[in-house]
mmCIF file of C-alpha atoms in Angstrom:
data_model
loop_
_atom_site.group_PDB
_atom_site.id
_atom_site.type_symbol
_atom_site.label_atom_id
_atom_site.label_comp_id
_atom_site.label_asym_id
_atom_site.label_seq_id
_atom_site.Cartn_x
_atom_site.Cartn_y
_atom_site.Cartn_z
ATOM 1 C CA MET M 234 70.327 261.361 136.996
ATOM 2 C CA ASN M 235 70.517 262.813 140.497
ATOM 3 C CA MET M 236 67.679 265.134 141.369
ATOM 4 C CA MET M 237 68.023 267.808 144.060
ATOM 5 C CA THR M 238 64.931 268.630 146.079
ATOM 6 C CA ALA M 239 64.575 272.371 146.683
ATOM 7 C CA LYS M 240 63.415 273.559 150.083
ATOM 8 C CA PHE M 241 60.622 276.099 149.770
ATOM 9 C CA ALA M 242 59.277 278.511 152.366
ATOM 10 C CA ASP M 243 56.635 276.480 154.171
ATOM 11 C CA ALA M 244 54.635 278.135 156.941
ATOM 12 C CA GLY M 245 54.152 274.770 158.637
ATOM 13 C CA ARG M 246 57.836 273.968 159.048
ATOM 14 C CA ASN M 247 59.971 274.573 162.098
ATOM 15 C CA ASP M 248 63.233 272.954 160.957
ATOM 16 C CA LEU M 249 65.663 275.867 161.154
ATOM 17 C CA ASP M 250 68.573 273.874 162.541
ATOM 18 C CA ASP M 251 70.588 274.413 159.342
ATOM 19 C CA LEU M 252 70.215 278.196 159.709
ATOM 20 C CA VAL M 253 69.736 279.148 163.368
ATOM 21 C CA ASP M 254 72.033 278.273 166.284
ATOM 22 C CA LEU M 255 69.314 276.411 168.164
ATOM 23 C CA ALA M 256 71.735 275.163 170.797
ATOM 24 C CA ARG M 257 72.309 278.753 171.873
ATOM 25 C CA TYR M 258 68.863 280.109 170.976
ATOM 26 C CA PRO M 259 66.279 277.296 171.423
ATOM 27 C CA ILE M 260 63.391 279.111 169.752
ATOM 28 C CA HIS M 261 61.915 275.735 168.733
ATOM 29 C CA GLU M 262 61.605 274.429 172.306
ATOM 30 C CA GLU M 263 58.093 275.635 173.049
ATOM 31 C CA GLY M 264 57.490 275.702 176.804
ATOM 32 C CA SER M 265 61.080 274.888 177.783
ATOM 33 C CA PRO M 266 62.810 276.668 180.694
ATOM 34 C CA ARG M 267 65.706 277.606 178.394
ATOM 35 C CA LEU M 268 63.377 279.366 175.967
ATOM 36 C CA ALA M 269 61.545 281.115 178.814
ATOM 37 C CA GLU M 270 64.861 282.401 180.155
ATOM 38 C CA LEU M 271 65.886 283.669 176.712
ATOM 39 C CA ILE M 272 62.564 285.452 176.227
ATOM 40 C CA ALA M 273 62.750 287.037 179.686
ATOM 41 C CA ALA M 274 66.240 288.396 179.027
ATOM 42 C CA THR M 275 65.214 289.723 175.610
ATOM 43 C CA ARG M 276 62.108 291.403 177.038
ATOM 44 C CA ALA M 277 64.182 293.073 179.740
ATOM 45 C CA GLU M 278 66.529 294.567 177.137
ATOM 46 C CA LEU M 279 63.598 295.748 175.017
ATOM 47 C CA GLU M 280 61.995 297.362 178.046
ATOM 48 C CA ARG M 281 65.245 299.103 179.010
ATOM 49 C CA ASP M 282 66.631 300.118 175.600
ATOM 50 C CA GLY M 283 63.877 299.521 173.056
ATOM 51 C CA CYS M 284 66.304 297.114 171.381
ATOM 52 C CA SER M 285 67.757 293.654 171.911
ATOM 53 C CA VAL M 286 70.545 291.979 169.940
ATOM 54 C CA LEU M 287 71.110 288.217 169.885
ATOM 55 C CA PRO M 288 74.697 287.814 168.661
ATOM 56 C CA GLY M 289 75.498 284.845 166.431
ATOM 57 C CA PHE M 290 71.836 283.963 165.921
ATOM 58 C CA LEU M 291 72.694 282.295 162.619
ATOM 59 C CA THR M 292 75.030 279.335 162.412
ATOM 60 C CA ALA M 293 78.219 279.759 160.407
ATOM 61 C CA ALA M 294 76.690 277.722 157.584
ATOM 62 C CA GLY M 295 73.398 279.618 157.808
ATOM 63 C CA LEU M 296 75.178 282.962 157.654
ATOM 64 C CA GLU M 297 77.248 281.892 154.657
ATOM 65 C CA ARG M 298 74.138 280.773 152.831
ATOM 66 C CA ALA M 299 72.285 284.002 153.660
ATOM 67 C CA ARG M 300 75.312 286.062 152.619
ATOM 68 C CA GLU M 301 75.631 284.285 149.270
ATOM 69 C CA GLU M 302 71.906 284.579 148.573
ATOM 70 C CA GLY M 303 72.012 288.249 149.535
ATOM 71 C CA SER M 304 74.858 288.902 147.118
ATOM 72 C CA ARG M 305 72.767 287.399 144.326
ATOM 73 C CA MET M 306 69.670 289.407 145.289
ATOM 74 C CA ALA M 307 71.409 292.766 145.807
ATOM 75 C CA PRO M 308 71.541 293.738 142.086
ATOM 76 C CA LYS M 309 67.717 293.650 142.047
ATOM 77 C CA ALA M 310 67.470 296.453 144.620
ATOM 78 C CA PHE M 311 65.572 299.621 143.766
ATOM 79 C CA PHE M 312 67.470 302.830 144.504
ATOM 80 C CA GLN M 313 66.183 306.379 144.504
ATOM 81 C CA LYS M 314 68.015 309.432 145.822
ATOM 82 C CA LEU M 315 65.552 311.564 147.771
ATOM 83 C CA MET M 316 65.628 314.398 150.256
ATOM 84 C CA CYS M 317 63.145 313.523 152.984
ATOM 85 C CA ASN M 318 62.294 314.379 156.554
ATOM 86 C CA LEU M 319 61.761 311.797 159.266
ATOM 87 C CA TYR M 320 58.016 311.683 158.541
ATOM 88 C CA ASN M 321 58.350 311.390 154.747
ATOM 89 C CA SER M 322 56.109 314.453 154.457
ATOM 90 C CA ALA M 323 56.268 317.271 151.902
ATOM 91 C CA PRO M 324 57.907 320.637 152.719
ATOM 92 C CA ASP M 325 55.522 322.877 154.641
ATOM 93 C CA PRO M 326 56.412 326.618 154.669
ATOM 94 C CA THR M 327 53.890 327.244 157.468
ATOM 95 C CA LEU M 328 55.889 325.252 160.035
ATOM 96 C CA PRO M 329 57.802 327.287 162.646
ATOM 97 C CA GLU M 330 61.582 327.566 162.573
ATOM 98 C CA GLY M 331 63.219 324.705 164.452
ATOM 99 C CA ASP M 332 60.415 322.235 163.805
ATOM 100 C CA PRO M 333 62.061 318.871 162.922
ATOM 101 C CA ARG M 334 59.653 318.510 160.007
ATOM 102 C CA THR M 335 61.589 321.288 158.267
ATOM 103 C CA LEU M 336 64.827 319.270 158.342
ATOM 104 C CA PHE M 337 65.471 317.125 155.264
ATOM 105 C CA PHE M 338 68.128 314.444 154.822
ATOM 106 C CA GLU M 339 69.440 312.420 151.890
ATOM 107 C CA ARG M 340 68.082 308.886 151.503
ATOM 108 C CA THR M 341 69.979 306.631 149.106
ATOM 109 C CA SER M 342 69.521 303.087 150.395
ATOM 110 C CA GLY M 343 68.039 300.338 148.221
ATOM 111 C CA PHE M 344 65.523 297.549 148.803
ATOM 112 C CA VAL M 345 64.715 294.161 147.301
ATOM 113 C CA THR M 346 61.015 293.491 147.898
ATOM 114 C CA ARG M 347 59.446 290.239 149.098
ATOM 115 C CA ASP M 348 58.021 289.345 145.685
ATOM 116 C CA MET M 349 61.601 289.279 144.354
ATOM 117 C CA ILE M 350 63.069 287.142 147.166
ATOM 118 C CA PRO M 351 63.136 283.416 146.292
ATOM 119 C CA ALA M 352 60.751 281.251 148.291
ATOM 120 C CA ASP M 353 63.558 278.910 149.298
ATOM 121 C CA ALA M 354 65.907 281.687 150.446
ATOM 122 C CA ALA M 355 67.184 281.379 154.027
ATOM 123 C CA ILE M 356 65.610 284.661 155.099
ATOM 124 C CA HIS M 357 62.253 283.635 153.618
ATOM 125 C CA ARG M 358 62.267 280.343 155.500
ATOM 126 C CA MET M 359 62.987 282.163 158.754
ATOM 127 C CA TYR M 360 60.320 284.797 158.121
ATOM 128 C CA VAL M 361 57.457 282.296 157.747
ATOM 129 C CA ALA M 362 58.606 279.708 160.325
ATOM 130 C CA PRO M 363 56.139 279.297 163.233
ATOM 131 C CA ALA M 364 59.037 279.027 165.687
ATOM 132 C CA MET M 365 60.395 282.389 164.549
ATOM 133 C CA LYS M 366 57.013 284.119 164.665
ATOM 134 C CA GLY M 367 56.226 282.598 168.040
ATOM 135 C CA PHE M 368 59.566 283.681 169.473
ATOM 136 C CA VAL M 369 59.265 287.258 168.224
ATOM 137 C CA ALA M 370 55.661 287.475 169.477
ATOM 138 C CA ARG M 371 56.598 286.379 172.990
ATOM 139 C CA CYS M 372 59.600 288.712 173.101
ATOM 140 C CA MET M 373 57.290 291.580 172.155
ATOM 141 C CA ASP M 374 54.667 290.373 174.665
ATOM 142 C CA GLU M 375 52.094 289.876 171.929
ATOM 143 C CA PRO M 376 49.648 286.935 171.840
ATOM 144 C CA GLU M 377 50.246 286.518 168.105
ATOM 145 C CA ILE M 378 51.961 288.301 165.230
ATOM 146 C CA TYR M 379 51.290 288.176 161.508
ATOM 147 C CA GLU M 380 53.149 288.458 158.235
ATOM 148 C CA TYR M 381 52.340 291.613 156.278
ATOM 149 C CA ALA M 382 49.533 291.426 153.731
ATOM 150 C CA ASP M 383 51.620 293.899 151.734
ATOM 151 C CA PRO M 384 52.907 292.155 148.576
ATOM 152 C CA PHE M 385 56.188 294.112 148.646
ATOM 153 C CA ALA M 386 57.005 294.739 152.291
ATOM 154 C CA GLY M 387 57.078 292.538 155.380
ATOM 155 C CA LEU M 388 60.188 290.741 154.221
ATOM 156 C CA VAL M 389 62.631 293.043 152.426
ATOM 157 C CA PHE M 390 66.362 293.015 151.807
ATOM 158 C CA ASN M 391 68.128 296.321 152.498
ATOM 159 C CA VAL M 392 71.183 297.134 150.339
ATOM 160 C CA LEU M 393 73.576 299.969 151.184
ATOM 161 C CA PRO M 394 76.475 300.311 148.720
ATOM 162 C CA PRO M 395 79.434 302.560 149.609
ATOM 163 C CA GLY M 396 78.349 306.186 149.686
ATOM 164 C CA THR M 397 74.703 305.475 150.589
ATOM 165 C CA GLN M 398 72.794 305.895 153.836
ATOM 166 C CA GLN M 399 69.427 305.394 155.501
ATOM 167 C CA PRO M 400 68.529 308.728 157.148
ATOM 168 C CA TRP M 401 66.658 309.443 160.356
ATOM 169 C CA HIS M 402 63.166 307.949 160.422
ATOM 170 C CA TYR M 403 60.540 306.083 162.443
ATOM 171 C CA ASP M 404 59.002 302.744 161.496
ATOM 172 C CA THR M 405 55.296 302.590 160.674
ATOM 173 C CA ASN M 406 54.811 299.493 162.843
ATOM 174 C CA GLU M 407 55.753 299.159 166.510
ATOM 175 C CA PHE M 408 58.663 296.754 166.085
ATOM 176 C CA ILE M 409 60.960 295.276 163.471
ATOM 177 C CA THR M 410 63.330 292.313 163.309
ATOM 178 C CA THR M 411 66.547 292.408 161.288
ATOM 179 C CA ILE M 412 69.475 290.134 160.480
ATOM 180 C CA MET M 413 72.634 291.607 159.007
ATOM 181 C CA THR M 414 74.160 289.277 156.413
ATOM 182 C CA GLN M 415 77.096 291.449 155.304
ATOM 183 C CA GLU M 416 78.733 294.378 157.067
ATOM 184 C CA ALA M 417 80.306 297.447 155.492
ATOM 185 C CA GLU M 418 84.068 297.932 155.579
ATOM 186 C CA ASP M 419 83.504 301.350 157.125
ATOM 187 C CA GLY M 420 80.509 303.321 158.382
ATOM 188 C CA GLY M 421 77.006 301.859 158.217
ATOM 189 C CA ALA M 422 76.506 302.212 161.970
ATOM 190 C CA PHE M 423 73.014 301.715 163.395
ATOM 191 C CA GLN M 424 72.229 304.749 165.557
ATOM 192 C CA TYR M 425 69.027 305.239 167.529
ATOM 193 C CA CYS M 426 67.360 307.207 170.304
ATOM 194 C CA PRO M 427 64.923 304.934 172.182
ATOM 195 C CA GLY M 428 61.569 306.259 173.350
ATOM 196 C CA ILE M 429 62.116 309.756 171.999
ATOM 197 C CA ARG M 430 58.389 309.920 171.259
ATOM 198 C CA ALA M 431 55.400 308.184 172.817
ATOM 199 C CA PRO M 432 51.760 307.594 171.905
ATOM 200 C CA GLY M 433 50.112 311.012 171.684
ATOM 201 C CA ASP M 434 53.402 312.888 172.176
ATOM 202 C CA GLU M 435 55.675 313.627 169.191
ATOM 203 C CA ASN M 436 58.187 315.501 171.396
ATOM 204 C CA LEU M 437 59.023 317.779 168.468
ATOM 205 C CA GLU M 438 61.268 319.961 170.612
ATOM 206 C CA GLY M 439 63.427 317.072 171.801
ATOM 207 C CA VAL M 440 63.559 315.507 168.334
ATOM 208 C CA GLY M 441 64.643 318.826 166.847
ATOM 209 C CA ARG M 442 67.485 319.159 169.357
ATOM 210 C CA LEU M 443 68.736 315.678 168.466
ATOM 211 C CA LEU M 444 68.598 316.241 164.710
ATOM 212 C CA ARG M 445 70.402 319.572 165.011
ATOM 213 C CA GLY M 446 73.100 317.961 167.168
ATOM 214 C CA GLU M 447 72.254 320.132 170.176
ATOM 215 C CA ASP M 448 71.513 317.199 172.494
ATOM 216 C CA THR M 449 72.755 313.715 171.608
ATOM 217 C CA SER M 450 72.969 312.435 175.194
ATOM 218 C CA ALA M 451 70.314 309.760 174.608
ATOM 219 C CA LEU M 452 71.797 308.576 171.295
ATOM 220 C CA LYS M 453 72.930 304.939 171.148
ATOM 221 C CA VAL M 454 75.137 303.187 168.580
ATOM 222 C CA LEU M 455 74.914 299.435 167.970
ATOM 223 C CA ASP M 456 77.920 297.354 167.007
ATOM 224 C CA LEU M 457 76.038 294.862 164.820
ATOM 225 C CA ARG M 458 77.781 291.904 163.210
ATOM 226 C CA PRO M 459 76.697 289.553 160.399
ATOM 227 C CA GLY M 460 74.491 286.787 161.764
ATOM 228 C CA ASP M 461 73.151 288.859 164.677
ATOM 229 C CA LEU M 462 69.400 289.072 165.221
ATOM 230 C CA GLN M 463 68.124 292.521 166.205
ATOM 231 C CA LEU M 464 64.682 293.104 167.713
ATOM 232 C CA PHE M 465 63.848 296.798 167.704
ATOM 233 C CA LYS M 466 60.914 299.011 168.715
ATOM 234 C CA GLY M 467 61.233 301.443 165.836
ATOM 235 C CA ARG M 468 57.821 303.114 166.073
ATOM 236 C CA TYR M 469 58.952 305.232 169.016
ATOM 237 C CA ALA M 470 62.729 305.300 168.452
ATOM 238 C CA LEU M 471 64.264 307.697 165.958
ATOM 239 C CA HIS M 472 66.976 305.803 164.064
ATOM 240 C CA GLN M 473 69.298 305.837 161.076
ATOM 241 C CA VAL M 474 72.110 303.906 159.376
ATOM 242 C CA SER M 475 75.085 306.186 158.806
ATOM 243 C CA ARG M 476 76.776 306.568 155.429
ATOM 244 C CA VAL M 477 78.604 303.431 154.252
ATOM 245 C CA GLY M 478 82.291 303.684 153.380
ATOM 246 C CA GLY M 479 84.972 301.377 152.050
ATOM 247 C CA GLY M 480 84.467 298.958 149.204
ATOM 248 C CA ARG M 481 81.805 296.544 150.485
ATOM 249 C CA GLU M 482 78.015 296.809 150.565
ATOM 250 C CA ARG M 483 76.033 296.551 153.793
ATOM 251 C CA HIS M 484 73.256 293.926 153.518
ATOM 252 C CA THR M 485 70.426 293.413 156.012
ATOM 253 C CA ALA M 486 67.290 291.270 155.938
ATOM 254 C CA VAL M 487 64.294 293.051 157.440
ATOM 255 C CA LEU M 488 61.633 290.705 158.844
ATOM 256 C CA GLY M 489 58.567 292.819 159.524
ATOM 257 C CA TYR M 490 55.616 291.468 161.483
ATOM 258 C CA ALA M 491 52.323 293.090 162.487
ATOM 259 C CA THR M 492 50.181 292.736 165.582
ATOM 260 C CA LYS M 493 47.024 292.587 163.428
ATOM 261 C CA PRO M 494 46.407 290.780 160.128
ATOM 262 C CA GLY M 495 46.038 292.651 156.854
ATOM 263 C CA LEU M 496 48.762 295.289 157.228
ATOM 264 C CA VAL M 497 49.627 297.131 153.995
ATOM 265 C CA GLY M 498 52.151 299.970 153.877
ATOM 266 C CA PRO M 499 51.277 303.626 153.119
ATOM 267 C CA LEU M 500 50.979 304.391 149.405
ATOM 268 C CA GLU M 501 53.494 307.238 149.061
ATOM 269 C CA ARG M 502 56.069 305.686 151.374
ATOM 270 C CA THR M 503 55.838 302.449 149.352
ATOM 271 C CA ARG M 504 56.378 304.376 146.126
ATOM 272 C CA GLN M 505 59.428 306.147 147.575
ATOM 273 C CA LEU M 506 61.055 303.026 149.006
ATOM 274 C CA TYR M 507 60.282 300.467 146.297
ATOM 275 C CA GLY M 508 59.576 302.529 143.175
ATOM 276 C CA ARG M 509 56.142 301.018 142.575
ATOM 277 C CA VAL M 510 52.792 300.339 144.201
ATOM 278 C CA SER M 511 50.153 297.657 143.792
ATOM 279 C CA GLU M 512 46.379 297.602 143.804
ATOM 280 C CA ALA M 513 46.577 296.531 147.451
ATOM 281 C CA HIS M 514 48.325 299.800 148.332
ATOM 282 C CA ILE M 515 45.792 301.896 146.431
ATOM 283 C CA LEU M 516 42.851 300.182 148.118
ATOM 284 C CA ALA M 517 44.470 300.439 151.548
ATOM 285 C CA GLU M 518 45.098 304.160 151.057
ATOM 286 C CA ARG M 519 41.425 304.747 150.322
ATOM 287 C CA ALA M 520 40.487 303.059 153.584
ATOM 288 C CA LEU M 521 43.283 304.711 155.580
ATOM 289 C CA GLN M 522 42.319 306.107 158.938
ATOM 290 C CA GLN M 523 44.306 308.157 161.421
ATOM 291 C CA SER M 524 46.852 306.098 163.346
ATOM 292 C CA THR M 525 45.418 304.784 166.602
ATOM 293 C CA ASP M 526 48.354 306.008 168.708
ATOM 294 C CA GLY M 527 47.939 309.646 167.624
ATOM 295 C CA LEU M 528 51.401 309.812 166.009
ATOM 296 C CA ILE M 529 52.389 311.000 162.562
ATOM 297 C CA ARG M 530 52.589 307.970 160.269
#
């Protein structure tokens, strides 16, 4: 009887040649001039736009595998229709008219959490690979990055069926890495406004003008394709995924890393996004302190 050996997510492995186009993106060549050039170009884009896209990051075979695995995972996604503002905060009647915190949008996207993603899935292998973490860290000019301690987040699979959307929001961590595995037939555009807020400055007036459509001059739209790798500074960039149309779901793997170990997501945001919380979230909420950059979480 022939036995097949399954490949499991192993944090000590760097062999991504069956998934990543290493000839084009030599993330495994530590110290090589080609890798240094790639990192320099990526950093320059991040500095200029708060975003960098590496087209065709996955090989054709890697993309097909990730797409097939995503199609199998998608039915596990948790969906909840909510009206929320960009800070995920409750309505506050004391806020002045025009404050962006008074503007609420429909959120209908779904997520498959890390504990439901198979250990041998392509996106899981990429998430834990030292070469991937080292590459992302250097692009973000960080000495080291870490996987989330959060049992649900860190690695999640975003599912947007036709008619759903991910409304305007900020990320709780400074940067995020995503790989689209399946595009929508229509809609599902990634829209963002880089650097619209900064540490200690929410820029509520400018954010309000953008959300009301009064000033969209700084708004950017990305033409993402399946297999592209996106590095994005979402802590300071307001962003959304527009409503999906047509007859095909939009699937995206979200590879979240932290600059410090032990990161666990906020309790209420976790409940909204994933429909459940764990003891880790409850304990983290008790120890929660104000964000160090002076911004609303």
